[in-house]
XYZ file of C-alpha atoms in Angstrom:
443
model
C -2.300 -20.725 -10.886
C -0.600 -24.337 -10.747
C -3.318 -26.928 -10.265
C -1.862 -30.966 -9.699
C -4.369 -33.923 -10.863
C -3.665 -38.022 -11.393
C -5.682 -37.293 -14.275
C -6.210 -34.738 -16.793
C -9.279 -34.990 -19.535
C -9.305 -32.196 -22.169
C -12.653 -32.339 -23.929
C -16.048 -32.241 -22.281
C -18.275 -34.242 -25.168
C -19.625 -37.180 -24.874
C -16.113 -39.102 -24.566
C -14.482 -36.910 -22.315
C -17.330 -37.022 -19.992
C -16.876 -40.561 -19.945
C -13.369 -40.902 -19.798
C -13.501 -38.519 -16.143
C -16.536 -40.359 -14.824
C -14.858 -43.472 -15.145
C -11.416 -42.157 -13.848
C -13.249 -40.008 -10.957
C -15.017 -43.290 -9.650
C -11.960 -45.030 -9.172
C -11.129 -42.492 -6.639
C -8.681 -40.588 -8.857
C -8.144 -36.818 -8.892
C -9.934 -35.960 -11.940
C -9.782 -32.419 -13.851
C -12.379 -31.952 -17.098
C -10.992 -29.209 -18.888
C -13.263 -27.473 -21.922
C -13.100 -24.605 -24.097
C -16.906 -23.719 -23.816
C -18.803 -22.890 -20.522
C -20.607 -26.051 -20.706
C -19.929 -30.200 -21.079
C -21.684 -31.714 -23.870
C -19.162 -30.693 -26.492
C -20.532 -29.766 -30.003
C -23.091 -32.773 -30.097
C -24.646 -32.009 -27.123
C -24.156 -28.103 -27.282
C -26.816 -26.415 -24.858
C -29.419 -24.484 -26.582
C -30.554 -20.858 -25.398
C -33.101 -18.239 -25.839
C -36.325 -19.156 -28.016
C -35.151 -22.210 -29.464
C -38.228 -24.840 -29.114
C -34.732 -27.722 -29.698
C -34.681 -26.978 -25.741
C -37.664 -28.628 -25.177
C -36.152 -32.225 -26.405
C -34.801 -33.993 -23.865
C -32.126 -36.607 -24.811
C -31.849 -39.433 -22.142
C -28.050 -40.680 -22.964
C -27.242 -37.122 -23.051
C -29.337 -36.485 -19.409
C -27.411 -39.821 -17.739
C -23.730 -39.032 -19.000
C -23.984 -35.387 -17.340
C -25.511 -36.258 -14.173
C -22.866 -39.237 -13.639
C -20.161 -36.958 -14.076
C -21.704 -34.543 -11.883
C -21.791 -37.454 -9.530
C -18.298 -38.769 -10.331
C -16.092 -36.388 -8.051
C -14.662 -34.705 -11.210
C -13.537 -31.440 -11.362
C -14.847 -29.120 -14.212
C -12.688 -26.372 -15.445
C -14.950 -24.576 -18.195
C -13.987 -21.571 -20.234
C -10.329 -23.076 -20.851
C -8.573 -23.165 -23.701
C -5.263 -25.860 -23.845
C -2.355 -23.934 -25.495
C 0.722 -25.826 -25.040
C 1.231 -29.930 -23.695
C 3.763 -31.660 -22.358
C 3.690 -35.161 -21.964
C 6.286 -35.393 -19.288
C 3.243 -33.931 -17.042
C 2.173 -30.634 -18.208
C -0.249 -28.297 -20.105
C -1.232 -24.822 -20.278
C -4.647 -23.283 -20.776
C -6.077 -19.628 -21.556
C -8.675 -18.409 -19.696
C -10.487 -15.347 -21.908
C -12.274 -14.537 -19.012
C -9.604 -13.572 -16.737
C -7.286 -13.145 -19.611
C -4.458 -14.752 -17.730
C -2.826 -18.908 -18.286
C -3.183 -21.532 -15.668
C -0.628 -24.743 -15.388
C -2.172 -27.659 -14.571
C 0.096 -30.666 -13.574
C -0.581 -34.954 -14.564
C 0.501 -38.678 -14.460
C -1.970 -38.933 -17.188
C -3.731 -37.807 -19.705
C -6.550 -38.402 -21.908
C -7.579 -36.494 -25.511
C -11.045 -36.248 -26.244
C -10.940 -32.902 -28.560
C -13.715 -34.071 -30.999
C -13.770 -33.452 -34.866
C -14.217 -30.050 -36.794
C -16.401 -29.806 -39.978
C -14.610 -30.126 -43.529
C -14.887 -26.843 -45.694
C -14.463 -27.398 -49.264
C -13.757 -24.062 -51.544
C -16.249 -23.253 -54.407
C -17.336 -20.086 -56.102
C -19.141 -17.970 -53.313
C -18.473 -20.168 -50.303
C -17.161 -17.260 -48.248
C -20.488 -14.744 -48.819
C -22.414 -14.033 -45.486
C -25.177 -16.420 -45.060
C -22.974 -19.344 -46.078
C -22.304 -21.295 -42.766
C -21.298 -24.748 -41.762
C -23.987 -27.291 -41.065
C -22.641 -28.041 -37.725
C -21.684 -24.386 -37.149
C -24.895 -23.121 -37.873
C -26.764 -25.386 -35.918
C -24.378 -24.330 -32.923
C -25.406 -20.120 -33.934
C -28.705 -21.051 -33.550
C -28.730 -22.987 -30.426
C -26.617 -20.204 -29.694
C -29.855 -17.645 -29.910
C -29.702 -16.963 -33.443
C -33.212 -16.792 -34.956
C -33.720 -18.701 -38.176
C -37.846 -18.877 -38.437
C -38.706 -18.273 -41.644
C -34.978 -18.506 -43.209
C -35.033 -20.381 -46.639
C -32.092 -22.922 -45.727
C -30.350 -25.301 -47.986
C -28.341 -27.684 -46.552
C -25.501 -29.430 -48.566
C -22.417 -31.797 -48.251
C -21.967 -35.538 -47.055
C -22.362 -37.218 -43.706
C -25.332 -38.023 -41.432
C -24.810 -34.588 -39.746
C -27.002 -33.225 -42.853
C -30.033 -34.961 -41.552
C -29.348 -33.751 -38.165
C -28.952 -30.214 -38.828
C -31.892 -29.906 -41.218
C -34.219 -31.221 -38.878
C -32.854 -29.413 -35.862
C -33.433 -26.291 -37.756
C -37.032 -27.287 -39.257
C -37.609 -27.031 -35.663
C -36.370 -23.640 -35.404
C -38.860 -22.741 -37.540
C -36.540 -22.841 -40.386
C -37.521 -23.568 -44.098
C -35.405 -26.311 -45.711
C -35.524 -26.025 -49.003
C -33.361 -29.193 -49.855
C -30.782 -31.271 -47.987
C -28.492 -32.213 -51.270
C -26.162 -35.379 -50.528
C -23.269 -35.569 -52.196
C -22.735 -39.310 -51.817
C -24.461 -41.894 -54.805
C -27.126 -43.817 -54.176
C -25.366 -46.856 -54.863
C -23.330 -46.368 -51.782
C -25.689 -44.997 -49.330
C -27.538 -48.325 -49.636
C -25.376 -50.989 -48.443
C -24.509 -48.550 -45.871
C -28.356 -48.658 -44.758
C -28.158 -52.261 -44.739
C -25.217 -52.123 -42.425
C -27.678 -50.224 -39.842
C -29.326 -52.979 -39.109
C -26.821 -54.490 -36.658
C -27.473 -50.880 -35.114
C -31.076 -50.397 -34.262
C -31.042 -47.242 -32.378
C -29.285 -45.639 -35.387
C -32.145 -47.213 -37.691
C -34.484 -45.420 -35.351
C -32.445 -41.952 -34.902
C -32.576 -42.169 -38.908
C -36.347 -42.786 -39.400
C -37.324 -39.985 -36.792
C -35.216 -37.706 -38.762
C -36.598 -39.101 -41.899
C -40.002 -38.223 -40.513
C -39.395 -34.882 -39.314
C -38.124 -33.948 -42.710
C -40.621 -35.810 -44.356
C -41.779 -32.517 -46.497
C -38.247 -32.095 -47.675
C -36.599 -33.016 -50.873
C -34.114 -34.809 -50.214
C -31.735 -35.798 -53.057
C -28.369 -37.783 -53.160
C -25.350 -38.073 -55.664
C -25.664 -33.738 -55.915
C -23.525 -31.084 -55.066
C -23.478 -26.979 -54.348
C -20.996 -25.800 -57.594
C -21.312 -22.010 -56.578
C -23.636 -19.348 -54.753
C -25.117 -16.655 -55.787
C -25.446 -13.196 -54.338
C -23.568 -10.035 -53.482
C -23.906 -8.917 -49.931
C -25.804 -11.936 -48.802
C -27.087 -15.354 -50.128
C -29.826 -15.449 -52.690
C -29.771 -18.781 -54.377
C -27.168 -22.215 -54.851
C -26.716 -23.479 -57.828
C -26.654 -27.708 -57.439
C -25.328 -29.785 -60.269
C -25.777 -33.937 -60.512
C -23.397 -34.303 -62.620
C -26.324 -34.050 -65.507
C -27.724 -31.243 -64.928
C -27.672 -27.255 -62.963
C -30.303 -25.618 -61.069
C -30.721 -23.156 -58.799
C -32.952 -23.040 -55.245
C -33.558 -19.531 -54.155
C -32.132 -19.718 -50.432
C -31.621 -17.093 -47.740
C -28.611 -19.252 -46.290
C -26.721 -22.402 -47.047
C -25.828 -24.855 -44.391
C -22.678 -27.024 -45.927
C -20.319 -29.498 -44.069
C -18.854 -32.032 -46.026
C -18.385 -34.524 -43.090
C -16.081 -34.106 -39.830
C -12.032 -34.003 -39.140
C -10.582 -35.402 -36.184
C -9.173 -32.523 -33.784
C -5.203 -34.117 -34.063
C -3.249 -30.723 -33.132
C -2.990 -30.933 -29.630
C -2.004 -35.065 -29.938
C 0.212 -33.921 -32.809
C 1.957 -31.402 -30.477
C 2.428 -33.975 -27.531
C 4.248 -36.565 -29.987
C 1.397 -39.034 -30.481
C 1.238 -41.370 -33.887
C -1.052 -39.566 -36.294
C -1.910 -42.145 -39.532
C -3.708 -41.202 -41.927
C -5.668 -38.034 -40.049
C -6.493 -40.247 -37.047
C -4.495 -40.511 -34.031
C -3.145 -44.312 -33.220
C -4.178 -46.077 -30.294
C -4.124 -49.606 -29.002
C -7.109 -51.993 -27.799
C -6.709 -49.448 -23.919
C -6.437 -46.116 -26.177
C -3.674 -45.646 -25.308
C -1.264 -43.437 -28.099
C 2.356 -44.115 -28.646
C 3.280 -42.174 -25.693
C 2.317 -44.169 -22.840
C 1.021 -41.733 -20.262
C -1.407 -40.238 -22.768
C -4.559 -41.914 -23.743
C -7.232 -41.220 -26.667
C -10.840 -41.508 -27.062
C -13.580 -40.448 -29.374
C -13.417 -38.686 -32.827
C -9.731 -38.028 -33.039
C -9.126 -41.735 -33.495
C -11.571 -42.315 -36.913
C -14.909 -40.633 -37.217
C -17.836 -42.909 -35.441
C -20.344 -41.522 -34.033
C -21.682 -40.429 -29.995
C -21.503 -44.306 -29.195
C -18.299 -44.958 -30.074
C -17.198 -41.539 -28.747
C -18.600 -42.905 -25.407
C -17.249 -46.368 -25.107
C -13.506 -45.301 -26.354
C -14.366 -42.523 -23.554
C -15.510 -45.087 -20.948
C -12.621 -47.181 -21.539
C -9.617 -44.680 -21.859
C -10.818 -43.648 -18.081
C -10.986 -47.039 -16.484
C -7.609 -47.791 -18.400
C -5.765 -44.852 -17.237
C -6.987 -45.453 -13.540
C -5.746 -48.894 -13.230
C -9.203 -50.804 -14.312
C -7.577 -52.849 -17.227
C -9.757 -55.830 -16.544
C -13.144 -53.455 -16.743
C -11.845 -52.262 -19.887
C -11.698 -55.393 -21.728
C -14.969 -56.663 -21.360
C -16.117 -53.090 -23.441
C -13.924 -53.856 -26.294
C -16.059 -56.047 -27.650
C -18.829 -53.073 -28.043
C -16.426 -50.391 -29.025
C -14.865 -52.513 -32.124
C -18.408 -53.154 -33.482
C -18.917 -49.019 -33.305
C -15.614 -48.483 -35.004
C -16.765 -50.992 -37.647
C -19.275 -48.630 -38.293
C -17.323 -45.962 -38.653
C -15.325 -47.444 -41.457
C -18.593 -48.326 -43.377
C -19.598 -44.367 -42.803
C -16.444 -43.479 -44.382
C -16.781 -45.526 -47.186
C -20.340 -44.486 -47.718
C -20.103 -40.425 -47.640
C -16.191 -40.792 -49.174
C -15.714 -37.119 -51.209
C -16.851 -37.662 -54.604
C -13.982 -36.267 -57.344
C -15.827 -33.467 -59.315
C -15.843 -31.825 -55.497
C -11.989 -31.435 -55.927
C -12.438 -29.297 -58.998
C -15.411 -26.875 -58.124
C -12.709 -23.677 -57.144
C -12.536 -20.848 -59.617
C -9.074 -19.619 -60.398
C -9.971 -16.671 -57.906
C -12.033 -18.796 -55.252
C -10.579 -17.811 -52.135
C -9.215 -20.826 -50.583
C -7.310 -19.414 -47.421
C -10.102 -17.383 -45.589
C -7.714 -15.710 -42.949
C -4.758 -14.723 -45.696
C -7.224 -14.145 -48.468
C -5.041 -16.685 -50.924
C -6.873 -17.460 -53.793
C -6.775 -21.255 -55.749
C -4.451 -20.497 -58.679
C -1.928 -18.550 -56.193
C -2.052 -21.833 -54.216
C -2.370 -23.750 -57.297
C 1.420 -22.771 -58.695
C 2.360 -24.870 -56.022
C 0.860 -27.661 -56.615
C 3.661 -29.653 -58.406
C 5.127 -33.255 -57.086
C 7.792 -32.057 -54.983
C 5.715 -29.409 -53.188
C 3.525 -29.469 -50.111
C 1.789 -26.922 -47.695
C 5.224 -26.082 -46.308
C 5.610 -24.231 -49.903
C 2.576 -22.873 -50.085
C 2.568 -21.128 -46.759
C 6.029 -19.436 -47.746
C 4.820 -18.345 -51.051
C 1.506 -17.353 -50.045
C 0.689 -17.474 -46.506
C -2.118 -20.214 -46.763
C -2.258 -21.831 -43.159
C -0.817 -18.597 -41.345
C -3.630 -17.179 -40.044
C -5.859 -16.681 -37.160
C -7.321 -20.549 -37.352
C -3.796 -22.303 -38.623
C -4.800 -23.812 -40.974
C -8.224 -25.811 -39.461
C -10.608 -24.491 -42.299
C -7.872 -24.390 -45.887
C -6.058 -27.491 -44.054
C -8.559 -30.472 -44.795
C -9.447 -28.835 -48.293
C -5.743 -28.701 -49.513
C -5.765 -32.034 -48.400
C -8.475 -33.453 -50.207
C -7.453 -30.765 -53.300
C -3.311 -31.476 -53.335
C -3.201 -34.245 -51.073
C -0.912 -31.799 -48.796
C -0.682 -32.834 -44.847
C 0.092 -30.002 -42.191
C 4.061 -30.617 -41.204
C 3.972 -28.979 -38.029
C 2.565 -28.136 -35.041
C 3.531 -25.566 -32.431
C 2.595 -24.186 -29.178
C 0.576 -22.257 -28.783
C -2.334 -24.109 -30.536
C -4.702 -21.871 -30.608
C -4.183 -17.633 -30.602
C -3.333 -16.136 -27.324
C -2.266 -12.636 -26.369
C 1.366 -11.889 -26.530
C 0.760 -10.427 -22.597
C -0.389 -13.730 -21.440
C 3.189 -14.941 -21.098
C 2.802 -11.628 -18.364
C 0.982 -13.832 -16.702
C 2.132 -17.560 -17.241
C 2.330 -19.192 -13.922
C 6.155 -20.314 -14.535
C 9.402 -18.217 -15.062
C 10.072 -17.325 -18.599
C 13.316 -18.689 -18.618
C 11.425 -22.015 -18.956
C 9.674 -21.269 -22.294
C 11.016 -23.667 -25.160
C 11.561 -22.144 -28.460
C 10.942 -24.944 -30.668
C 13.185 -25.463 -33.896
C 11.723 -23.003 -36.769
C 12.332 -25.477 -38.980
C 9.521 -27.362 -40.810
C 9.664 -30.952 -40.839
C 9.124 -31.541 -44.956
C 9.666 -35.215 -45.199
């Protein structure tokens, strides 16, 4: 199937739902493209079966979907973007029909949201060790959590989120450990104040959770168990204990989602992709909103969204008058990163034999003899495999980055793992396929 749109939004969260509400409105052809079978992206996930989280209603969440339901905007659910071209072209897996479709742009806007940050320690890969985000997501999902012991562990405001999201479940939180100090969560609290709703989100989460310890400048160093989890140990850098736990929740903070911009030729600095004051990238026909470009919360996500779409459609003038809004958010963004930055003992909790590569099973010290001045990942994966798997490198990526300082140097189509049949069924002769250069950039 070959389907032709002016525009083409890949991402259904908060800032791609903006992006093709403000596109669609301007009487353009509009396609919303998304992986899962409903918008609201990982923030604004759907819950199912007995969760009582389905009983909350969120009111930005309510307006954003029923204005793009209103917008004229097509929604293509259930699809999976392989392969981008920014001369006008992309390719997404269906799993349900098990076949590609083609869909056909002038432009194009990213909104592929961020991924949690896995760091390795002793245990990390037991069952019953999940990400915060991730296991929020199971249990909206229909997993059920009542009377779980949970601790939750890492850095970011997400912790807050998650352990108070499950609480409602019916979960019991033993501790939400925070690995930032003090001595930097404070000033960030006083930076809140020039955002009130986030002063409120934080004090009805602070309430919620009001039985909880909560403790900052700690850490999980390992996890205890054999088939399952039984207990983390926590260090503050003083002292170890260990809080008996039937599962550990533990994100430490979000990545942008860069692969598919990285694959189209956009700027990528620093983990973020570059855009100017329109988000627009460095190629012009492609625009960017949300957490691919820094890390700032649903606000931001939505005003970067908002203003991508009236900026691809021709609304320049509309799109100025929200800069002013969306600078202040990113402002906060940079203060957020500063305040839940990784601490340096987390860089040296992996045990010669911590598995640091789920897919390849590569353990630290085989990764480790890498690690030398003139190496990189490009080494690593052709001594050891790390990065070749299944995921490619989402989950050991960001950790050998924050343990080796080691970026990803390439990025190839397909993005995600397809079926070798579904070239069977691409909608376009295979004598068009590209094979691209198996060479690895290394500079």
């Amino acid at each position: 199937m070959n389907l032709s749109f002016d525009i083409v939004v890949i991402g259904a969260g908060p800032a791609g739902l903006a992006a093709a509400t403000a596109a669609a409105r301007a009487g353009h052809r509009v396609a919303l493209l998304d992986d899962n079978q409903h918008v609201g992206g990982q923030i604004w996930r759907s819950a199912a079966g007995a969760s009582r989280i389905t009983h909350v209603k969120d009111p930005i969440k309510t307006r954003s979907i029923g204005r793009f339901e209103a917008s004229g905007a097509t929604l293509y659910s259930g699809r999976q973007v392989v392969d981008a071209d920014a001369s006008g072209t992309l390719d997404a897996w269906v799993d349900q029909t098990q076949t590609l479709e083609r869909f056909t742009f002038e432009g194009l806007i990213l909104a592929t949201g961020a991924r949690e940050r896995f760091l390795p320690f002793p245990g990390w890969t037991l069952p019953g060790v999940f990400g915060a985000g991730g296991l929020q997501a199971l249990v909206r999902g229909g997993y059920d959590i009542r009377g779980k012991r949970v601790a939750v562990a890492g850095t970011g405001p997400l912790l807050l989120a998650v352990a108070a999201h499950l609480k409602q479940d019916g979960a019991e939180i033993v501790l939400v450990a925070e690995q930032a100090p003090l001595r930097r969560l404070v000033p960030f609290g006083r930076a809140l104040i020039l955002h009130p709703g986030k002063v409120l989100q934080g004090m009805r989460l602070r309430a919620e959770l009001a039985s909880v310890p909560y403790r900052t400048g700690c850490w999980p160093v390992s996890v205890e168990g054999d088939q399952n989890v039984r207990a983390v140990q926590f260090t503050d850098g003083l002292r170890i204990w260990t809080e008996g736990c039937d599962l550990l929740a533990c994100g430490f903070h979000l990545v942008p989602n860069t692969e598919l911009a990285t694959l189209l030729g956009c700027k990528v600095s620093e983990g973020c992709v570059q855009v100017d004051k329109e988000q627009r990238t460095s190629i012009s026909n492609v625009y960017c909103a949300g957490e691919p470009t820094g890390i700032a919360g649903v606000e931001a996500a939505m005003l970067q969204g908002k203003i991508a779409g009236l900026a691809a459609s021709g609304q320049a003038g509309a799109a100025a008058r929200l800069r002013g809004k969306r600078d202040a958010q990113i402002d906060f963004g940079r203060a957020m990163d500063r305040a839940f930055a990784l601490r340096d003992e987390l860089r040296t909790l992996a045990e010669p034999d911590t598995i640091v590569c789920r897919c390849e099973d590569v353990r630290f010290d085989q990764v480790q003899q890498q690690a030398n001045p003139q190496s990189g990942w490009t080494d690593a994966k052709l001594q050891t495999r790390c990065g070749m798997g299944p995921c490619q490198g989402r989950i050991c990526g960001p950790a050998l980055n924050a343990l080796f300082g080691w970026s990803n140097t390439s990025v190839r189509s397909p993005i995600f793992p397809i079926p070798i049949a579904a070239l069977c069924s691409a909608p376009f002769r295979t004598d068009e396929i590209k094979i691209p250069n198996l060479q690895e950039n290394t500079r």
